[in-house]
Every structure is written in C-alpha cells, then in structure tokens.
Amino acid sequence: EMAGLSESRLGLLFTLNGLFVVLLQFPITRLLSRLSYTTQIGAGAVLYFIGYGMVGFMASFWGLAGAIVIVTLGEVTMSPPGLTLTSRLAPEGRTGRYMGIRGFFETVGWSLGPMYGGFFLDSLGHKPIAAWMAISSLALVAAAGYFLFGRYLPKRFNEGT
C-alpha cells in the first residue's frame, strides 16, 4: 500500500495517465497549435504545478485521479512543442546532438526528482499540502522561465508553420 492506495488502485492511476496521453495527445496538440511553442510549454508547466500541487489536498482515489488528469494535460501540452522547439533551435546538422542534450537533462530531472520530492516529503510529511506545493513549485519556476524566454526568442523559432 502506498499513500493509502492499494497496488491495484495505484496501477490504475498510472494506467489513467497512459490512456489519457494516447487519447489527448493529438487533439491537444491541434487545439494549441496557434500558440507559440514557449507559451504551450509554459502552460503545460502551470498544469504540472496545479496537478502536483493538488496531490497534497487529495484524500481519495478520485481526487488523486483528478490530479493525474491535470498532470497528464500538462504532459501532453508540454512534450510536442518542447521537442519541436529543440529541433528548431538546433543548427543544421546538429539536431541529433540537441535532442540528445534535451533528453539528457530530462533524464536528470527524472533522476533528481525523487530525491527532491523525497526531501520535502520527509521534511514536511506531516504537512502534505506544504510538501506537495514545494514539490510542484519547480514547475511554476519553469513556467515563468518559458514565458520569459518566449519574449526574447525570435518568432521564426517560436511559431508554428
């Protein structure tokens, strides 16, 4: 049992994430295609902040399922424009290198995320709202960074075709 959920319920939450990625990826990408890439990525980061921040408030399976849906919306909002922007910023002949560097830093985040989250859950576990807001705060910092970056990035890199 983890976070008051059985293994089967926890597995159902992960399944919900995967199912919504498959169902929503194309419609969300199409819906947001008129926005700049940095705006899409920043909006996705805000959704991550909201979804992970909600976890501290939730005490039921359905509340956590709602948080997972919001996190998944953040995922499908951020991922395609993030990859597109990376490829557009790469000089000719260097796309693979840029994608590799992007992948490296994404993996660093996956690797350090549990340590960062574990630190706050250990330190603030008796205050779940504070712990999860601290955990989700990095997404808000990232959103601000992307919105700011978008103000300075030339339009030829940042706008859809």
PDB file of C-alpha atoms in Angstrom:
ATOM      1  CA  GLU A   1       0.000   0.000   0.000  1.00  0.00           C
ATOM      2  CA  MET A   2       1.268   3.450  -0.930  1.00  0.00           C
ATOM      3  CA  ALA A   3      -0.329   6.784   0.048  1.00  0.00           C
ATOM      4  CA  GLY A   4      -3.359   4.889   1.318  1.00  0.00           C
ATOM      5  CA  LEU A   5      -3.884   3.217  -2.057  1.00  0.00           C
ATOM      6  CA  SER A   6      -3.704  -0.452  -2.869  1.00  0.00           C
ATOM      7  CA  GLU A   7      -1.264  -1.555  -5.562  1.00  0.00           C
ATOM      8  CA  SER A   8      -4.144  -2.124  -7.958  1.00  0.00           C
ATOM      9  CA  ARG A   9      -5.531   1.392  -7.402  1.00  0.00           C
ATOM     10  CA  LEU A  10      -2.060   2.914  -7.799  1.00  0.00           C
ATOM     11  CA  GLY A  11      -1.629   0.929 -11.023  1.00  0.00           C
ATOM     12  CA  LEU A  12      -4.996   2.233 -12.200  1.00  0.00           C
ATOM     13  CA  LEU A  13      -3.731   5.819 -11.740  1.00  0.00           C
ATOM     14  CA  PHE A  14      -0.681   5.070 -13.895  1.00  0.00           C
ATOM     15  CA  THR A  15      -2.951   3.428 -16.474  1.00  0.00           C
ATOM     16  CA  LEU A  16      -5.164   6.508 -16.455  1.00  0.00           C
ATOM     17  CA  ASN A  17      -2.122   8.636 -17.287  1.00  0.00           C
ATOM     18  CA  GLY A  18      -1.117   6.438 -20.222  1.00  0.00           C
ATOM     19  CA  LEU A  19      -4.665   6.210 -21.533  1.00  0.00           C
ATOM     20  CA  PHE A  20      -5.144   9.972 -21.463  1.00  0.00           C
ATOM     21  CA  VAL A  21      -1.792  10.562 -23.183  1.00  0.00           C
ATOM     22  CA  VAL A  22      -2.926   8.322 -26.045  1.00  0.00           C
ATOM     23  CA  LEU A  23      -6.408   9.853 -26.246  1.00  0.00           C
ATOM     24  CA  LEU A  24      -5.492  13.513 -25.822  1.00  0.00           C
ATOM     25  CA  GLN A  25      -2.105  13.980 -27.488  1.00  0.00           C
ATOM     26  CA  PHE A  26      -3.336  14.773 -30.993  1.00  0.00           C
ATOM     27  CA  PRO A  27      -6.434  16.820 -30.049  1.00  0.00           C
ATOM     28  CA  ILE A  28      -4.498  18.950 -27.543  1.00  0.00           C
ATOM     29  CA  THR A  29      -1.623  19.483 -29.976  1.00  0.00           C
ATOM     30  CA  ARG A  30      -4.053  20.581 -32.673  1.00  0.00           C
ATOM     31  CA  LEU A  31      -6.002  22.809 -30.273  1.00  0.00           C
ATOM     32  CA  LEU A  32      -2.872  24.644 -29.092  1.00  0.00           C
ATOM     33  CA  SER A  33      -1.151  24.876 -32.481  1.00  0.00           C
ATOM     34  CA  ARG A  34      -1.860  28.614 -32.829  1.00  0.00           C
ATOM     35  CA  LEU A  35       0.074  29.431 -29.656  1.00  0.00           C
ATOM     36  CA  SER A  36       3.826  29.930 -29.604  1.00  0.00           C
ATOM     37  CA  TYR A  37       5.867  26.926 -28.519  1.00  0.00           C
ATOM     38  CA  THR A  38       7.102  28.656 -25.364  1.00  0.00           C
ATOM     39  CA  THR A  39       3.532  29.594 -24.422  1.00  0.00           C
ATOM     40  CA  GLN A  40       2.441  25.968 -24.847  1.00  0.00           C
ATOM     41  CA  ILE A  41       5.369  24.705 -22.779  1.00  0.00           C
ATOM     42  CA  GLY A  42       4.784  27.332 -20.083  1.00  0.00           C
ATOM     43  CA  ALA A  43       1.071  26.479 -19.934  1.00  0.00           C
ATOM     44  CA  GLY A  44       1.945  22.789 -19.600  1.00  0.00           C
ATOM     45  CA  ALA A  45       4.273  23.599 -16.713  1.00  0.00           C
ATOM     46  CA  VAL A  46       1.466  25.538 -14.988  1.00  0.00           C
ATOM     47  CA  LEU A  47      -0.743  22.459 -15.373  1.00  0.00           C
ATOM     48  CA  TYR A  48       2.009  20.337 -13.796  1.00  0.00           C
ATOM     49  CA  PHE A  49       2.150  22.818 -10.903  1.00  0.00           C
ATOM     50  CA  ILE A  50      -1.617  22.638 -10.396  1.00  0.00           C
ATOM     51  CA  GLY A  51      -1.814  18.846 -10.729  1.00  0.00           C
ATOM     52  CA  TYR A  52       1.079  18.002  -8.428  1.00  0.00           C
ATOM     53  CA  GLY A  53       0.055  20.760  -6.013  1.00  0.00           C
ATOM     54  CA  MET A  54      -3.413  19.181  -5.793  1.00  0.00           C
ATOM     55  CA  VAL A  55      -1.987  15.898  -4.535  1.00  0.00           C
ATOM     56  CA  GLY A  56      -1.454  17.349  -1.055  1.00  0.00           C
ATOM     57  CA  PHE A  57      -5.130  18.266  -0.844  1.00  0.00           C
ATOM     58  CA  MET A  58      -6.478  14.908  -2.015  1.00  0.00           C
ATOM     59  CA  ALA A  59      -7.527  12.169   0.351  1.00  0.00           C
ATOM     60  CA  SER A  60      -9.380   9.887  -2.051  1.00  0.00           C
ATOM     61  CA  PHE A  61      -8.694   7.824  -5.113  1.00  0.00           C
ATOM     62  CA  TRP A  62     -10.962  10.045  -7.229  1.00  0.00           C
ATOM     63  CA  GLY A  63      -9.236  13.207  -6.044  1.00  0.00           C
ATOM     64  CA  LEU A  64      -5.877  11.723  -7.000  1.00  0.00           C
ATOM     65  CA  ALA A  65      -7.340  10.622 -10.337  1.00  0.00           C
ATOM     66  CA  GLY A  66      -8.337  14.237 -10.986  1.00  0.00           C
ATOM     67  CA  ALA A  67      -4.824  15.394 -10.145  1.00  0.00           C
ATOM     68  CA  ILE A  68      -3.392  12.775 -12.520  1.00  0.00           C
ATOM     69  CA  VAL A  69      -5.654  14.003 -15.330  1.00  0.00           C
ATOM     70  CA  ILE A  70      -4.349  17.562 -14.840  1.00  0.00           C
ATOM     71  CA  VAL A  71      -0.736  16.357 -14.729  1.00  0.00           C
ATOM     72  CA  THR A  72      -1.391  14.396 -17.929  1.00  0.00           C
ATOM     73  CA  LEU A  73      -2.809  17.510 -19.590  1.00  0.00           C
ATOM     74  CA  GLY A  74       0.435  19.240 -18.640  1.00  0.00           C
ATOM     75  CA  GLU A  75       2.412  16.402 -20.159  1.00  0.00           C
ATOM     76  CA  VAL A  76       0.574  16.429 -23.488  1.00  0.00           C
ATOM     77  CA  THR A  77       0.724  20.228 -23.577  1.00  0.00           C
ATOM     78  CA  MET A  78       4.493  20.406 -22.999  1.00  0.00           C
ATOM     79  CA  SER A  79       6.003  17.476 -24.806  1.00  0.00           C
ATOM     80  CA  PRO A  80       5.345  18.084 -28.539  1.00  0.00           C
ATOM     81  CA  PRO A  81       6.259  21.793 -28.527  1.00  0.00           C
ATOM     82  CA  GLY A  82       9.320  21.048 -26.391  1.00  0.00           C
ATOM     83  CA  LEU A  83      10.624  18.607 -28.970  1.00  0.00           C
ATOM     84  CA  THR A  84       9.724  20.921 -31.848  1.00  0.00           C
ATOM     85  CA  LEU A  85      11.401  23.923 -30.243  1.00  0.00           C
ATOM     86  CA  THR A  86      14.538  21.905 -29.557  1.00  0.00           C
ATOM     87  CA  SER A  87      14.766  20.811 -33.194  1.00  0.00           C
ATOM     88  CA  ARG A  88      14.138  24.353 -34.445  1.00  0.00           C
ATOM     89  CA  LEU A  89      16.863  25.815 -32.240  1.00  0.00           C
ATOM     90  CA  ALA A  90      19.408  23.278 -33.474  1.00  0.00           C
ATOM     91  CA  PRO A  91      21.793  24.452 -36.182  1.00  0.00           C
ATOM     92  CA  GLU A  92      21.678  22.448 -39.403  1.00  0.00           C
ATOM     93  CA  GLY A  93      23.270  19.051 -38.915  1.00  0.00           C
ATOM     94  CA  ARG A  94      23.117  19.254 -35.103  1.00  0.00           C
ATOM     95  CA  THR A  95      19.527  18.213 -34.417  1.00  0.00           C
ATOM     96  CA  GLY A  96      20.549  14.839 -33.002  1.00  0.00           C
ATOM     97  CA  ARG A  97      23.017  16.444 -30.622  1.00  0.00           C
ATOM     98  CA  TYR A  98      20.425  18.965 -29.411  1.00  0.00           C
ATOM     99  CA  MET A  99      17.828  16.217 -28.933  1.00  0.00           C
ATOM    100  CA  GLY A 100      20.391  14.175 -27.032  1.00  0.00           C
ATOM    101  CA  ILE A 101      21.186  17.077 -24.714  1.00  0.00           C
ATOM    102  CA  ARG A 102      17.474  17.682 -24.175  1.00  0.00           C
ATOM    103  CA  GLY A 103      16.983  14.007 -23.382  1.00  0.00           C
ATOM    104  CA  PHE A 104      19.944  14.056 -21.006  1.00  0.00           C
ATOM    105  CA  PHE A 105      18.511  16.932 -18.980  1.00  0.00           C
ATOM    106  CA  GLU A 106      15.055  15.368 -18.984  1.00  0.00           C
ATOM    107  CA  THR A 107      16.586  12.186 -17.597  1.00  0.00           C
ATOM    108  CA  VAL A 108      18.486  14.196 -14.980  1.00  0.00           C
ATOM    109  CA  GLY A 109      15.119  15.588 -13.911  1.00  0.00           C
ATOM    110  CA  TRP A 110      13.652  12.094 -13.666  1.00  0.00           C
ATOM    111  CA  SER A 111      16.673  11.038 -11.631  1.00  0.00           C
ATOM    112  CA  LEU A 112      16.783  14.004  -9.253  1.00  0.00           C
ATOM    113  CA  GLY A 113      13.012  14.453  -8.965  1.00  0.00           C
ATOM    114  CA  PRO A 114      12.510  11.597  -6.489  1.00  0.00           C
ATOM    115  CA  MET A 115      15.349  12.934  -4.337  1.00  0.00           C
ATOM    116  CA  TYR A 116      13.898  16.466  -4.386  1.00  0.00           C
ATOM    117  CA  GLY A 117      10.384  15.181  -3.696  1.00  0.00           C
ATOM    118  CA  GLY A 118      11.614  12.750  -1.046  1.00  0.00           C
ATOM    119  CA  PHE A 119      13.410  15.555   0.768  1.00  0.00           C
ATOM    120  CA  PHE A 120      10.208  17.590   1.011  1.00  0.00           C
ATOM    121  CA  LEU A 121       8.038  14.618   1.880  1.00  0.00           C
ATOM    122  CA  ASP A 122      10.496  13.630   4.629  1.00  0.00           C
ATOM    123  CA  SER A 123      10.753  17.195   5.918  1.00  0.00           C
ATOM    124  CA  LEU A 124       7.105  18.185   5.537  1.00  0.00           C
ATOM    125  CA  GLY A 125       5.333  14.820   5.501  1.00  0.00           C
ATOM    126  CA  HIS A 126       3.190  15.912   8.443  1.00  0.00           C
ATOM    127  CA  LYS A 127       2.055  18.870   6.264  1.00  0.00           C
ATOM    128  CA  PRO A 128       1.131  17.249   2.942  1.00  0.00           C
ATOM    129  CA  ILE A 129      -0.154  20.467   1.342  1.00  0.00           C
ATOM    130  CA  ALA A 130       3.127  22.275   2.039  1.00  0.00           C
ATOM    131  CA  ALA A 131       5.160  19.275   0.880  1.00  0.00           C
ATOM    132  CA  TRP A 132       3.345  18.917  -2.443  1.00  0.00           C
ATOM    133  CA  MET A 133       3.315  22.665  -3.082  1.00  0.00           C
ATOM    134  CA  ALA A 134       7.095  22.705  -2.521  1.00  0.00           C
ATOM    135  CA  ILE A 135       7.468  19.767  -4.892  1.00  0.00           C
ATOM    136  CA  SER A 136       5.306  21.367  -7.572  1.00  0.00           C
ATOM    137  CA  SER A 137       6.981  24.775  -7.212  1.00  0.00           C
ATOM    138  CA  LEU A 138       9.727  23.864  -9.671  1.00  0.00           C
ATOM    139  CA  ALA A 139       7.085  23.603 -12.393  1.00  0.00           C
ATOM    140  CA  LEU A 140       5.985  27.168 -11.666  1.00  0.00           C
ATOM    141  CA  VAL A 141       9.599  28.362 -11.883  1.00  0.00           C
ATOM    142  CA  ALA A 142       9.929  26.530 -15.215  1.00  0.00           C
ATOM    143  CA  ALA A 143       6.700  28.122 -16.497  1.00  0.00           C
ATOM    144  CA  ALA A 144       7.986  31.599 -15.661  1.00  0.00           C
ATOM    145  CA  GLY A 145      11.251  30.772 -17.424  1.00  0.00           C
ATOM    146  CA  TYR A 146       9.498  29.623 -20.589  1.00  0.00           C
ATOM    147  CA  PHE A 147       7.183  32.626 -20.687  1.00  0.00           C
ATOM    148  CA  LEU A 148      10.193  34.930 -20.259  1.00  0.00           C
ATOM    149  CA  PHE A 149      12.244  33.012 -22.846  1.00  0.00           C
ATOM    150  CA  GLY A 150       9.353  33.382 -25.302  1.00  0.00           C
ATOM    151  CA  ARG A 151       9.545  37.163 -25.052  1.00  0.00           C
ATOM    152  CA  TYR A 152      13.125  37.143 -26.346  1.00  0.00           C
ATOM    153  CA  LEU A 153      13.099  34.201 -28.739  1.00  0.00           C
ATOM    154  CA  PRO A 154      12.832  35.225 -32.416  1.00  0.00           C
ATOM    155  CA  LYS A 155       9.416  34.344 -33.857  1.00  0.00           C
ATOM    156  CA  ARG A 156      10.923  32.152 -36.584  1.00  0.00           C
ATOM    157  CA  PHE A 157      11.864  29.631 -33.876  1.00  0.00           C
ATOM    158  CA  ASN A 158       8.796  30.012 -31.683  1.00  0.00           C
ATOM    159  CA  GLU A 159       5.791  29.965 -34.017  1.00  0.00           C
ATOM    160  CA  GLY A 160       4.132  27.076 -35.792  1.00  0.00           C
ATOM    161  CA  THR A 161       4.171  26.715 -39.527  1.00  0.00           C
TER     162      THR A 161
END
